[in-house]
Amino acid sequence: MQVNTARLSAEINALSLISDAEPPAVTRIVFSERDHEAREWLKSRYREAGLEVREDPVGNTFARWPGASTQLPAIATGSHVDAIPHAGKYDGVVGVLGALEAIRTLQQNGFQPTRSIEIVQFTAEEPTRFGIGCIGSRLMSGTLDAASADALRDKQDQSLHNLRHNSGFSGDLAATRMLPGHYAGFVELHIEQGPFLERDGISIGAVTHIAAPATLRITFEGEGGHAGGRLMPGRRDSFCAAAEAVLAVERAALFTGAIDTVATVGTCEIYPGAVNSIPSRVRIEADIRDIEETRRDEVIAKIKTAVGEISVRRNVAANIQMLNADPPAACAPQIVSTIERVCQTEQISCKRMVSRAYHDSLFMARICPVAMIFIPCRDGVSHRPDEYASPKAIEAGVRVLAGTLSDLAS
Ligand SMILES: [Zn+2]
């Protein structure tokens, strides 16, 4: 199979210029002017390839290459094109334009799909605007209900409901929902956003599991006071309690002994936040990830126990709020095997791996068998203007995607 790498590279560059940031940085926030422009540009590309384009009420866009048996569930592929502020040009885009190139490659090879092949361009994979990611795929899979989604607000206090209507996406959000069985499978091509493929000199990662984060907000409430006036005995310093909790989070993750368990405290707010004042209240947030839900939940349970113990011992009130806890997903073994088989045929090196970032595939896994194809990106860098995947790496990804789609759609 001959992939038109020059055309694909040119399209990736063209799309990167539809941006609110100066090149090479890309900023494309959902429902912005630039997002609208990118959507229109992509729809023209889909139509040029003879695909049937449809949009749902949240702006998820579908471009279908009809198969011979239109009554059979289609095979879906795709990703997102929204970009966080000052991001690069490859995250998500490789999975959308790469899917289009895979379809064009199959068309040029005279392949006739039995099942339809459909590109899905998901709305708001990035949490930039509404504080929650994967809004399009959460709605499609029933993970987020229509009313809660419409009520989401951005920092300017504009509701998703109004923003989507202003962008031309009307209708009841409930209509975005897809029932299990709607698709026969979903395959997402994506840059790795990690260093392992490049380090090992391997072209393709066949993703077997997608880790999912649980986020805990832990608040300690002690007693403030003058840093000089109040002596050490009997203090109820909430920051000292939080400091112990941070170490307890680390310990809980290390305790599992599993390389796939990770836990991080990434935020800390101290009140009142003055050098001469004992912290009266501290809020930290912990992100806990694993590919196994029960193991992740054990870590969470350990953290809760530790926080309770710290609270009693230090006489500081503690409150734990679970902000989210999406279950991790396992990829479909038969699609993972298909990817490996295609790599073998195409003589492309491949290894199985875990996705530690989450993607729309995590939510698609609730309604159909999924798999992901990872390609290396330079130094594992992503979400930065210097994010880079070589044309050769992308070409290999598209070839494997095309082979996988043709197998699944035959
Ligand atoms: Zn992405």
mmCIF file of C-alpha atoms and ligand atoms in Angstrom:
data_model
loop_
_atom_site.group_PDB
_atom_site.id
_atom_site.type_symbol
_atom_site.label_atom_id
_atom_site.label_comp_id
_atom_site.label_asym_id
_atom_site.label_seq_id
_atom_site.Cartn_x
_atom_site.Cartn_y
_atom_site.Cartn_z
ATOM 1 C CA MET A 1 0.000 0.000 0.000
ATOM 2 C CA GLN A 2 1.294 3.388 -1.041
ATOM 3 C CA VAL A 3 0.394 6.243 1.301
ATOM 4 C CA ASN A 4 0.507 9.767 -0.145
ATOM 5 C CA THR A 5 2.744 11.155 2.602
ATOM 6 C CA ALA A 6 3.334 14.488 0.852
ATOM 7 C CA ARG A 7 -0.396 15.210 0.681
ATOM 8 C CA LEU A 8 -0.933 14.166 4.290
ATOM 9 C CA SER A 9 1.978 16.303 5.555
ATOM 10 C CA ALA A 10 0.666 19.280 3.593
ATOM 11 C CA GLU A 11 -2.788 18.815 5.127
ATOM 12 C CA ILE A 12 -1.398 18.516 8.667
ATOM 13 C CA ASN A 13 0.483 21.781 8.081
ATOM 14 C CA ALA A 14 -2.538 23.502 6.557
ATOM 15 C CA LEU A 15 -4.748 22.532 9.497
ATOM 16 C CA SER A 16 -2.094 23.706 11.982
ATOM 17 C CA LEU A 17 -2.325 27.206 10.493
ATOM 18 C CA ILE A 18 -6.005 27.433 11.461
ATOM 19 C CA SER A 19 -4.993 28.511 14.936
ATOM 20 C CA ASP A 20 -5.223 31.323 17.449
ATOM 21 C CA ALA A 21 -1.487 31.053 18.203
ATOM 22 C CA GLU A 22 1.503 31.995 16.078
ATOM 23 C CA PRO A 23 3.047 28.997 14.259
ATOM 24 C CA PRO A 24 4.421 26.538 15.123
ATOM 25 C CA ALA A 25 2.114 26.736 18.170
ATOM 26 C CA VAL A 26 -1.480 25.644 17.692
ATOM 27 C CA THR A 27 -4.408 26.881 19.763
ATOM 28 C CA ARG A 28 -7.834 25.680 18.672
ATOM 29 C CA ILE A 29 -10.463 25.792 21.392
ATOM 30 C CA VAL A 30 -13.791 24.088 20.839
ATOM 31 C CA PHE A 31 -16.592 26.350 19.516
ATOM 32 C CA SER A 32 -14.151 29.173 18.768
ATOM 33 C CA GLU A 33 -13.935 30.945 15.403
ATOM 34 C CA ARG A 34 -10.862 28.856 14.518
ATOM 35 C CA ASP A 35 -12.602 25.619 15.519
ATOM 36 C CA HIS A 36 -15.427 26.508 13.152
ATOM 37 C CA GLU A 37 -12.954 27.258 10.350
ATOM 38 C CA ALA A 38 -11.122 23.952 10.914
ATOM 39 C CA ARG A 39 -14.410 22.049 10.846
ATOM 40 C CA GLU A 40 -15.407 23.628 7.509
ATOM 41 C CA TRP A 41 -11.966 22.897 6.040
ATOM 42 C CA LEU A 42 -12.153 19.259 7.150
ATOM 43 C CA LYS A 43 -15.661 18.770 5.799
ATOM 44 C CA SER A 44 -14.445 19.908 2.367
ATOM 45 C CA ARG A 45 -11.613 17.372 2.539
ATOM 46 C CA TYR A 46 -14.060 14.592 3.503
ATOM 47 C CA ARG A 47 -16.419 15.493 0.654
ATOM 48 C CA GLU A 48 -13.552 15.618 -1.846
ATOM 49 C CA ALA A 49 -12.855 11.987 -0.909
ATOM 50 C CA GLY A 50 -16.492 11.130 -1.646
ATOM 51 C CA LEU A 51 -17.439 10.615 2.016
ATOM 52 C CA GLU A 52 -20.927 11.299 3.374
ATOM 53 C CA VAL A 53 -20.734 13.953 6.097
ATOM 54 C CA ARG A 54 -23.088 14.235 9.075
ATOM 55 C CA GLU A 55 -22.918 16.221 12.328
ATOM 56 C CA ASP A 56 -24.643 15.534 15.629
ATOM 57 C CA PRO A 57 -26.042 18.115 18.101
ATOM 58 C CA VAL A 58 -22.725 18.556 19.957
ATOM 59 C CA GLY A 59 -20.713 18.843 16.740
ATOM 60 C CA ASN A 60 -19.249 15.358 16.555
ATOM 61 C CA THR A 61 -18.638 14.996 12.828
ATOM 62 C CA PHE A 62 -18.990 11.734 10.909
ATOM 63 C CA ALA A 63 -17.581 11.091 7.422
ATOM 64 C CA ARG A 64 -18.697 7.790 5.990
ATOM 65 C CA TRP A 65 -17.391 5.643 3.163
ATOM 66 C CA PRO A 66 -20.427 3.448 2.537
ATOM 67 C CA GLY A 67 -19.774 -0.277 2.360
ATOM 68 C CA ALA A 68 -21.542 -2.833 0.213
ATOM 69 C CA SER A 69 -23.669 -4.021 3.161
ATOM 70 C CA THR A 70 -25.082 -0.811 4.589
ATOM 71 C CA GLN A 71 -27.182 -2.754 7.100
ATOM 72 C CA LEU A 72 -24.044 -4.039 8.888
ATOM 73 C CA PRO A 73 -22.606 -1.923 11.715
ATOM 74 C CA ALA A 74 -19.766 0.274 10.416
ATOM 75 C CA ILE A 75 -16.110 0.284 11.465
ATOM 76 C CA ALA A 76 -15.204 3.647 12.975
ATOM 77 C CA THR A 77 -11.886 5.447 13.227
ATOM 78 C CA GLY A 78 -10.903 8.990 14.122
ATOM 79 C CA SER A 79 -9.837 11.322 16.904
ATOM 80 C CA HIS A 80 -10.066 15.035 17.726
ATOM 81 C CA VAL A 81 -8.807 18.322 16.247
ATOM 82 C CA ASP A 82 -9.285 20.678 19.182
ATOM 83 C CA ALA A 83 -5.980 21.786 20.699
ATOM 84 C CA ILE A 84 -5.097 23.203 24.099
ATOM 85 C CA PRO A 85 -3.448 26.660 24.187
ATOM 86 C CA HIS A 86 0.049 26.566 22.621
ATOM 87 C CA ALA A 87 -0.111 22.926 21.626
ATOM 88 C CA GLY A 88 1.456 21.207 18.629
ATOM 89 C CA LYS A 89 0.025 20.053 15.304
ATOM 90 C CA TYR A 90 -0.110 16.265 15.744
ATOM 91 C CA ASP A 91 -2.141 15.387 18.861
ATOM 92 C CA GLY A 92 -5.533 14.170 17.596
ATOM 93 C CA VAL A 93 -4.937 15.527 14.089
ATOM 94 C CA VAL A 94 -2.879 12.472 13.075
ATOM 95 C CA GLY A 95 -5.879 10.298 13.936
ATOM 96 C CA VAL A 96 -8.310 12.398 11.888
ATOM 97 C CA LEU A 97 -6.281 13.319 8.798
ATOM 98 C CA GLY A 98 -4.497 9.954 9.048
ATOM 99 C CA ALA A 99 -7.880 8.217 8.916
ATOM 100 C CA LEU A 100 -8.810 10.242 5.834
ATOM 101 C CA GLU A 101 -5.487 9.316 4.194
ATOM 102 C CA ALA A 102 -6.019 5.648 5.118
ATOM 103 C CA ILE A 103 -9.411 5.718 3.401
ATOM 104 C CA ARG A 104 -8.003 7.446 0.310
ATOM 105 C CA THR A 105 -5.200 4.864 0.193
ATOM 106 C CA LEU A 106 -7.735 2.021 0.305
ATOM 107 C CA GLN A 107 -9.844 3.719 -2.365
ATOM 108 C CA GLN A 108 -6.806 4.067 -4.638
ATOM 109 C CA ASN A 109 -6.016 0.382 -4.112
ATOM 110 C CA GLY A 110 -9.486 -0.487 -5.396
ATOM 111 C CA PHE A 111 -10.605 -1.853 -2.029
ATOM 112 C CA GLN A 112 -14.373 -2.283 -1.695
ATOM 113 C CA PRO A 113 -15.478 -2.341 1.962
ATOM 114 C CA THR A 114 -18.274 -4.668 2.994
ATOM 115 C CA ARG A 115 -18.933 -2.696 6.158
ATOM 116 C CA SER A 116 -18.994 1.078 5.929
ATOM 117 C CA ILE A 117 -15.902 2.846 7.264
ATOM 118 C CA GLU A 118 -16.618 6.028 9.192
ATOM 119 C CA ILE A 119 -14.313 8.796 10.430
ATOM 120 C CA VAL A 120 -15.443 10.246 13.757
ATOM 121 C CA GLN A 121 -14.127 13.707 14.577
ATOM 122 C CA PHE A 122 -14.940 14.131 18.260
ATOM 123 C CA THR A 123 -15.944 17.434 19.848
ATOM 124 C CA ALA A 124 -13.946 18.765 22.833
ATOM 125 C CA GLU A 125 -11.529 15.966 23.621
ATOM 126 C CA GLU A 126 -9.436 18.523 25.494
ATOM 127 C CA PRO A 127 -10.830 19.791 28.809
ATOM 128 C CA THR A 128 -9.635 23.367 28.109
ATOM 129 C CA ARG A 129 -12.988 25.077 27.758
ATOM 130 C CA PHE A 130 -15.344 23.199 30.052
ATOM 131 C CA GLY A 131 -12.969 21.575 32.545
ATOM 132 C CA ILE A 132 -13.958 18.079 31.421
ATOM 133 C CA GLY A 133 -12.438 16.186 28.504
ATOM 134 C CA CYS A 134 -13.918 13.893 25.849
ATOM 135 C CA ILE A 135 -17.325 15.578 25.886
ATOM 136 C CA GLY A 136 -18.239 14.228 22.431
ATOM 137 C CA SER A 137 -17.359 10.602 23.178
ATOM 138 C CA ARG A 138 -18.807 10.781 26.705
ATOM 139 C CA LEU A 139 -22.139 11.847 25.187
ATOM 140 C CA MET A 140 -21.998 9.209 22.445
ATOM 141 C CA SER A 141 -21.329 6.458 24.976
ATOM 142 C CA GLY A 142 -23.867 7.664 27.542
ATOM 143 C CA THR A 143 -21.140 8.485 30.100
ATOM 144 C CA LEU A 144 -22.377 12.081 30.311
ATOM 145 C CA ASP A 145 -26.080 12.850 30.159
ATOM 146 C CA ALA A 146 -27.550 15.477 27.866
ATOM 147 C CA ALA A 147 -28.753 17.879 30.570
ATOM 148 C CA SER A 148 -25.451 17.898 32.495
ATOM 149 C CA ALA A 149 -23.533 18.471 29.260
ATOM 150 C CA ASP A 150 -25.726 21.392 28.180
ATOM 151 C CA ALA A 151 -25.298 22.934 31.643
ATOM 152 C CA LEU A 152 -21.472 22.917 31.462
ATOM 153 C CA ARG A 153 -20.034 26.430 31.566
ATOM 154 C CA ASP A 154 -16.759 27.924 30.426
ATOM 155 C CA LYS A 155 -14.723 30.543 32.331
ATOM 156 C CA GLN A 156 -16.734 33.339 30.680
ATOM 157 C CA ASP A 157 -19.843 31.687 32.146
ATOM 158 C CA GLN A 158 -21.202 30.719 28.731
ATOM 159 C CA SER A 159 -23.095 27.453 28.671
ATOM 160 C CA LEU A 160 -22.249 24.621 26.330
ATOM 161 C CA HIS A 161 -25.878 24.799 25.245
ATOM 162 C CA ASN A 162 -25.502 28.373 23.993
ATOM 163 C CA LEU A 163 -22.049 27.896 22.562
ATOM 164 C CA ARG A 164 -23.011 24.880 20.497
ATOM 165 C CA HIS A 165 -26.114 26.645 19.180
ATOM 166 C CA ASN A 166 -23.998 29.685 18.221
ATOM 167 C CA SER A 167 -21.701 27.288 16.365
ATOM 168 C CA GLY A 168 -24.654 25.901 14.428
ATOM 169 C CA PHE A 169 -25.204 22.673 16.354
ATOM 170 C CA SER A 170 -28.820 22.503 17.433
ATOM 171 C CA GLY A 171 -31.157 19.734 18.501
ATOM 172 C CA ASP A 172 -31.463 17.613 21.616
ATOM 173 C CA LEU A 173 -28.094 16.415 22.945
ATOM 174 C CA ALA A 174 -29.745 13.109 23.814
ATOM 175 C CA ALA A 175 -29.622 12.360 20.073
ATOM 176 C CA THR A 176 -25.808 12.094 20.273
ATOM 177 C CA ARG A 177 -26.175 8.828 22.200
ATOM 178 C CA MET A 178 -25.148 5.661 20.385
ATOM 179 C CA LEU A 179 -26.240 2.268 21.589
ATOM 180 C CA PRO A 180 -23.818 -0.636 21.931
ATOM 181 C CA GLY A 181 -23.625 -2.339 18.556
ATOM 182 C CA HIS A 182 -23.883 0.882 16.569
ATOM 183 C CA TYR A 183 -20.275 0.329 15.487
ATOM 184 C CA ALA A 184 -18.579 -3.018 14.940
ATOM 185 C CA GLY A 185 -15.324 -1.495 16.183
ATOM 186 C CA PHE A 186 -13.362 1.702 16.690
ATOM 187 C CA VAL A 187 -9.632 2.175 15.954
ATOM 188 C CA GLU A 188 -7.825 5.389 16.910
ATOM 189 C CA LEU A 189 -4.436 6.359 15.466
ATOM 190 C CA HIS A 190 -2.571 8.688 17.844
ATOM 191 C CA ILE A 191 0.898 9.921 18.720
ATOM 192 C CA GLU A 192 2.239 8.126 21.777
ATOM 193 C CA GLN A 193 2.734 11.258 23.903
ATOM 194 C CA GLY A 194 5.367 9.252 25.741
ATOM 195 C CA PRO A 195 9.010 8.263 25.126
ATOM 196 C CA PHE A 196 8.912 4.463 24.837
ATOM 197 C CA LEU A 197 8.478 3.757 21.097
ATOM 198 C CA GLU A 198 11.229 6.208 20.156
ATOM 199 C CA ARG A 199 13.545 4.883 22.878
ATOM 200 C CA ASP A 200 13.046 1.292 21.726
ATOM 201 C CA GLY A 201 13.211 2.133 18.008
ATOM 202 C CA ILE A 202 9.758 0.643 17.377
ATOM 203 C CA SER A 203 7.364 2.062 14.776
ATOM 204 C CA ILE A 204 3.973 1.010 16.113
ATOM 205 C CA GLY A 205 2.455 0.568 19.564
ATOM 206 C CA ALA A 206 -0.544 -1.749 19.672
ATOM 207 C CA VAL A 207 -2.399 -0.447 22.722
ATOM 208 C CA THR A 208 -3.855 -3.152 24.963
ATOM 209 C CA HIS A 209 -5.154 -1.023 27.847
ATOM 210 C CA ILE A 210 -6.079 2.605 28.392
ATOM 211 C CA ALA A 211 -5.470 3.847 31.923
ATOM 212 C CA ALA A 212 -8.012 6.211 33.410
ATOM 213 C CA PRO A 213 -7.564 8.777 36.141
ATOM 214 C CA ALA A 214 -9.482 9.120 39.354
ATOM 215 C CA THR A 215 -9.202 12.581 40.878
ATOM 216 C CA LEU A 216 -9.470 13.184 44.606
ATOM 217 C CA ARG A 217 -9.786 16.633 46.183
ATOM 218 C CA ILE A 218 -8.599 16.521 49.790
ATOM 219 C CA THR A 219 -9.267 19.475 52.071
ATOM 220 C CA PHE A 220 -7.735 19.880 55.523
ATOM 221 C CA GLU A 221 -9.187 22.419 57.923
ATOM 222 C CA GLY A 222 -7.129 23.235 61.020
ATOM 223 C CA GLU A 223 -6.609 26.405 62.955
ATOM 224 C CA GLY A 224 -4.768 29.476 61.756
ATOM 225 C CA GLY A 225 -2.910 31.994 63.841
ATOM 226 C CA HIS A 226 0.146 34.189 64.131
ATOM 227 C CA ALA A 227 3.304 32.285 63.186
ATOM 228 C CA GLY A 228 5.180 33.917 66.021
ATOM 229 C CA GLY A 229 2.495 34.259 68.654
ATOM 230 C CA ARG A 230 1.302 30.707 68.644
ATOM 231 C CA LEU A 231 3.735 28.157 70.074
ATOM 232 C CA MET A 232 4.268 24.687 68.632
ATOM 233 C CA PRO A 233 2.426 22.581 71.225
ATOM 234 C CA GLY A 234 -1.217 22.109 70.324
ATOM 235 C CA ARG A 235 -0.991 23.597 66.836
ATOM 236 C CA ARG A 236 -3.500 22.359 64.249
ATOM 237 C CA ASP A 237 -1.511 23.168 61.115
ATOM 238 C CA SER A 238 -3.472 22.047 58.065
ATOM 239 C CA PHE A 239 -0.454 22.258 55.738
ATOM 240 C CA CYS A 240 1.561 19.842 57.876
ATOM 241 C CA ALA A 241 -1.391 17.442 57.604
ATOM 242 C CA ALA A 242 -1.520 17.926 53.824
ATOM 243 C CA ALA A 243 2.234 17.331 53.547
ATOM 244 C CA GLU A 244 1.797 13.972 55.234
ATOM 245 C CA ALA A 245 -1.109 13.210 52.898
ATOM 246 C CA VAL A 246 1.041 13.943 49.802
ATOM 247 C CA LEU A 247 3.555 11.345 50.961
ATOM 248 C CA ALA A 248 0.734 8.922 51.751
ATOM 249 C CA VAL A 249 -0.485 9.236 48.136
ATOM 250 C CA GLU A 250 2.995 8.369 46.869
ATOM 251 C CA ARG A 251 3.297 5.475 49.297
ATOM 252 C CA ALA A 252 -0.112 4.050 48.319
ATOM 253 C CA ALA A 253 0.877 3.941 44.633
ATOM 254 C CA LEU A 254 4.290 2.404 45.346
ATOM 255 C CA PHE A 255 2.701 -0.188 47.633
ATOM 256 C CA THR A 256 0.941 -2.012 44.754
ATOM 257 C CA GLY A 257 4.352 -2.878 43.283
ATOM 258 C CA ALA A 258 2.809 -2.536 39.809
ATOM 259 C CA ILE A 259 4.569 -0.359 37.229
ATOM 260 C CA ASP A 260 1.159 0.678 35.855
ATOM 261 C CA THR A 261 0.005 2.312 39.091
ATOM 262 C CA VAL A 262 0.757 6.029 39.263
ATOM 263 C CA ALA A 263 -0.416 8.696 41.704
ATOM 264 C CA THR A 264 0.392 12.394 41.691
ATOM 265 C CA VAL A 265 -0.534 15.398 43.807
ATOM 266 C CA GLY A 266 -0.417 18.236 41.300
ATOM 267 C CA THR A 267 -2.157 21.102 43.050
ATOM 268 C CA CYS A 268 -1.979 22.678 46.478
ATOM 269 C CA GLU A 269 -3.811 25.757 47.711
ATOM 270 C CA ILE A 270 -2.921 27.186 51.099
ATOM 271 C CA TYR A 271 -5.122 29.598 53.068
ATOM 272 C CA PRO A 272 -4.462 32.274 53.993
ATOM 273 C CA GLY A 273 -1.101 31.835 52.246
ATOM 274 C CA ALA A 274 1.102 34.233 54.194
ATOM 275 C CA VAL A 275 4.565 33.435 55.478
ATOM 276 C CA ASN A 276 3.723 34.647 58.990
ATOM 277 C CA SER A 277 0.415 32.832 59.283
ATOM 278 C CA ILE A 278 -0.280 29.220 60.245
ATOM 279 C CA PRO A 279 -2.181 27.592 57.360
ATOM 280 C CA SER A 280 -5.785 27.163 58.439
ATOM 281 C CA ARG A 281 -7.014 25.400 55.326
ATOM 282 C CA VAL A 282 -5.242 23.454 52.563
ATOM 283 C CA ARG A 283 -6.678 21.863 49.472
ATOM 284 C CA ILE A 284 -4.716 19.345 47.404
ATOM 285 C CA GLU A 285 -5.772 17.318 44.378
ATOM 286 C CA ALA A 286 -4.477 13.853 43.610
ATOM 287 C CA ASP A 287 -4.597 12.058 40.241
ATOM 288 C CA ILE A 288 -4.499 8.266 40.531
ATOM 289 C CA ARG A 289 -4.223 6.070 37.442
ATOM 290 C CA ASP A 290 -4.013 2.421 36.663
ATOM 291 C CA ILE A 291 -5.045 0.014 33.945
ATOM 292 C CA GLU A 292 -6.797 -2.144 36.541
ATOM 293 C CA GLU A 293 -9.766 -0.579 38.228
ATOM 294 C CA THR A 294 -9.701 -2.751 41.369
ATOM 295 C CA ARG A 295 -6.024 -1.976 41.972
ATOM 296 C CA ARG A 296 -6.670 1.738 41.466
ATOM 297 C CA ASP A 297 -9.574 1.573 43.902
ATOM 298 C CA GLU A 298 -7.329 -0.123 46.464
ATOM 299 C CA VAL A 299 -4.924 2.801 46.181
ATOM 300 C CA ILE A 300 -7.808 5.213 46.724
ATOM 301 C CA ALA A 301 -8.952 3.233 49.770
ATOM 302 C CA LYS A 302 -5.411 3.360 51.207
ATOM 303 C CA ILE A 303 -5.249 7.119 50.708
ATOM 304 C CA LYS A 304 -8.617 7.552 52.434
ATOM 305 C CA THR A 305 -7.469 5.497 55.415
ATOM 306 C CA ALA A 306 -4.230 7.467 55.666
ATOM 307 C CA VAL A 307 -6.031 10.805 55.478
ATOM 308 C CA GLY A 308 -8.421 9.680 58.238
ATOM 309 C CA GLU A 309 -5.496 8.667 60.436
ATOM 310 C CA ILE A 310 -3.648 11.969 59.814
ATOM 311 C CA SER A 311 -6.801 13.918 60.564
ATOM 312 C CA VAL A 312 -7.309 12.226 63.952
ATOM 313 C CA ARG A 313 -3.668 12.355 64.992
ATOM 314 C CA ARG A 314 -3.264 16.026 64.082
ATOM 315 C CA ASN A 315 -6.741 17.097 65.187
ATOM 316 C CA VAL A 316 -7.386 18.642 61.786
ATOM 317 C CA ALA A 317 -10.679 18.111 59.936
ATOM 318 C CA ALA A 318 -10.353 16.337 56.590
ATOM 319 C CA ASN A 319 -12.741 16.054 53.685
ATOM 320 C CA ILE A 320 -12.265 13.897 50.592
ATOM 321 C CA GLN A 321 -14.206 14.551 47.417
ATOM 322 C CA MET A 322 -14.008 12.201 44.440
ATOM 323 C CA LEU A 323 -14.062 14.564 41.447
ATOM 324 C CA ASN A 324 -14.117 11.805 38.838
ATOM 325 C CA ALA A 325 -13.296 8.158 38.470
ATOM 326 C CA ASP A 326 -13.669 6.858 34.941
ATOM 327 C CA PRO A 327 -13.011 3.141 34.670
ATOM 328 C CA PRO A 328 -9.957 2.133 32.598
ATOM 329 C CA ALA A 329 -10.584 0.226 29.385
ATOM 330 C CA ALA A 330 -9.159 -2.912 27.861
ATOM 331 C CA CYS A 331 -8.746 -2.939 24.097
ATOM 332 C CA ALA A 332 -10.402 -5.707 22.094
ATOM 333 C CA PRO A 333 -7.897 -8.597 21.767
ATOM 334 C CA GLN A 334 -9.056 -9.449 18.225
ATOM 335 C CA ILE A 335 -8.385 -5.891 16.974
ATOM 336 C CA VAL A 336 -5.014 -5.778 18.773
ATOM 337 C CA SER A 337 -4.098 -9.048 17.002
ATOM 338 C CA THR A 338 -5.247 -7.615 13.679
ATOM 339 C CA ILE A 339 -2.946 -4.609 14.174
ATOM 340 C CA GLU A 340 -0.035 -6.935 14.956
ATOM 341 C CA ARG A 341 -0.781 -9.093 11.926
ATOM 342 C CA VAL A 342 -0.908 -6.047 9.629
ATOM 343 C CA CYS A 343 2.449 -4.872 11.043
ATOM 344 C CA GLN A 344 3.927 -8.264 10.276
ATOM 345 C CA THR A 345 2.614 -8.212 6.683
ATOM 346 C CA GLU A 346 3.843 -4.666 6.143
ATOM 347 C CA GLN A 347 7.166 -5.463 7.863
ATOM 348 C CA ILE A 348 6.701 -2.698 10.398
ATOM 349 C CA SER A 349 8.031 -3.197 13.952
ATOM 350 C CA CYS A 350 5.348 -3.303 16.619
ATOM 351 C CA LYS A 351 4.982 -3.863 20.335
ATOM 352 C CA ARG A 352 2.093 -4.029 22.756
ATOM 353 C CA MET A 353 1.792 -1.145 25.175
ATOM 354 C CA VAL A 354 -0.447 0.710 27.598
ATOM 355 C CA SER A 355 -1.869 4.167 27.007
ATOM 356 C CA ARG A 356 -1.273 6.194 30.125
ATOM 357 C CA ALA A 357 -3.049 9.222 28.776
ATOM 358 C CA TYR A 358 -6.749 8.815 28.083
ATOM 359 C CA HIS A 359 -8.417 9.347 24.756
ATOM 360 C CA ASP A 360 -11.870 9.197 23.171
ATOM 361 C CA SER A 361 -11.244 5.446 22.804
ATOM 362 C CA LEU A 362 -11.657 5.098 26.572
ATOM 363 C CA PHE A 363 -15.323 6.067 26.229
ATOM 364 C CA MET A 364 -15.912 4.365 22.871
ATOM 365 C CA ALA A 365 -14.888 1.136 24.631
ATOM 366 C CA ARG A 366 -18.229 1.253 26.450
ATOM 367 C CA ILE A 367 -20.200 0.833 23.218
ATOM 368 C CA CYS A 368 -17.907 -1.159 20.923
ATOM 369 C CA PRO A 369 -14.625 -3.078 20.700
ATOM 370 C CA VAL A 370 -11.755 -0.572 20.470
ATOM 371 C CA ALA A 371 -8.027 -0.466 19.849
ATOM 372 C CA MET A 372 -5.422 2.237 19.435
ATOM 373 C CA ILE A 373 -2.408 2.488 17.137
ATOM 374 C CA PHE A 374 0.414 4.579 18.603
ATOM 375 C CA ILE A 375 3.260 6.117 16.632
ATOM 376 C CA PRO A 376 6.410 7.614 18.172
ATOM 377 C CA CYS A 377 6.735 11.342 18.758
ATOM 378 C CA ARG A 378 10.050 13.106 19.337
ATOM 379 C CA ASP A 379 11.264 12.901 22.952
ATOM 380 C CA GLY A 380 7.731 11.905 23.956
ATOM 381 C CA VAL A 381 6.814 15.602 23.861
ATOM 382 C CA SER A 382 3.160 16.561 23.423
ATOM 383 C CA HIS A 383 0.881 19.511 24.220
ATOM 384 C CA ARG A 384 3.766 21.804 23.254
ATOM 385 C CA PRO A 385 4.596 23.693 20.030
ATOM 386 C CA ASP A 386 7.681 21.502 19.502
ATOM 387 C CA GLU A 387 5.565 18.322 19.413
ATOM 388 C CA TYR A 388 6.792 16.364 16.369
ATOM 389 C CA ALA A 389 6.055 13.118 14.576
ATOM 390 C CA SER A 390 8.104 12.442 11.441
ATOM 391 C CA PRO A 391 6.380 11.925 8.071
ATOM 392 C CA LYS A 392 7.901 8.414 8.091
ATOM 393 C CA ALA A 393 6.364 7.611 11.484
ATOM 394 C CA ILE A 394 2.973 8.936 10.381
ATOM 395 C CA GLU A 395 3.191 7.019 7.108
ATOM 396 C CA ALA A 396 3.719 3.753 9.007
ATOM 397 C CA GLY A 397 0.750 4.556 11.277
ATOM 398 C CA VAL A 398 -1.515 5.265 8.308
ATOM 399 C CA ARG A 399 -0.439 2.077 6.552
ATOM 400 C CA VAL A 400 -1.224 0.007 9.636
ATOM 401 C CA LEU A 401 -4.531 1.821 10.126
ATOM 402 C CA ALA A 402 -5.488 1.232 6.477
ATOM 403 C CA GLY A 403 -4.619 -2.458 6.753
ATOM 404 C CA THR A 404 -6.560 -2.798 10.005
ATOM 405 C CA LEU A 405 -9.621 -1.013 8.627
ATOM 406 C CA SER A 406 -9.629 -3.098 5.458
ATOM 407 C CA ASP A 407 -9.439 -6.280 7.543
ATOM 408 C CA LEU A 408 -12.251 -5.208 9.879
ATOM 409 C CA ALA A 409 -14.466 -3.876 7.063
ATOM 410 C CA SER A 410 -14.069 -6.905 4.772
HETATM 411 ZN ZN ZN B 1 -5.255 13.569 21.707
#
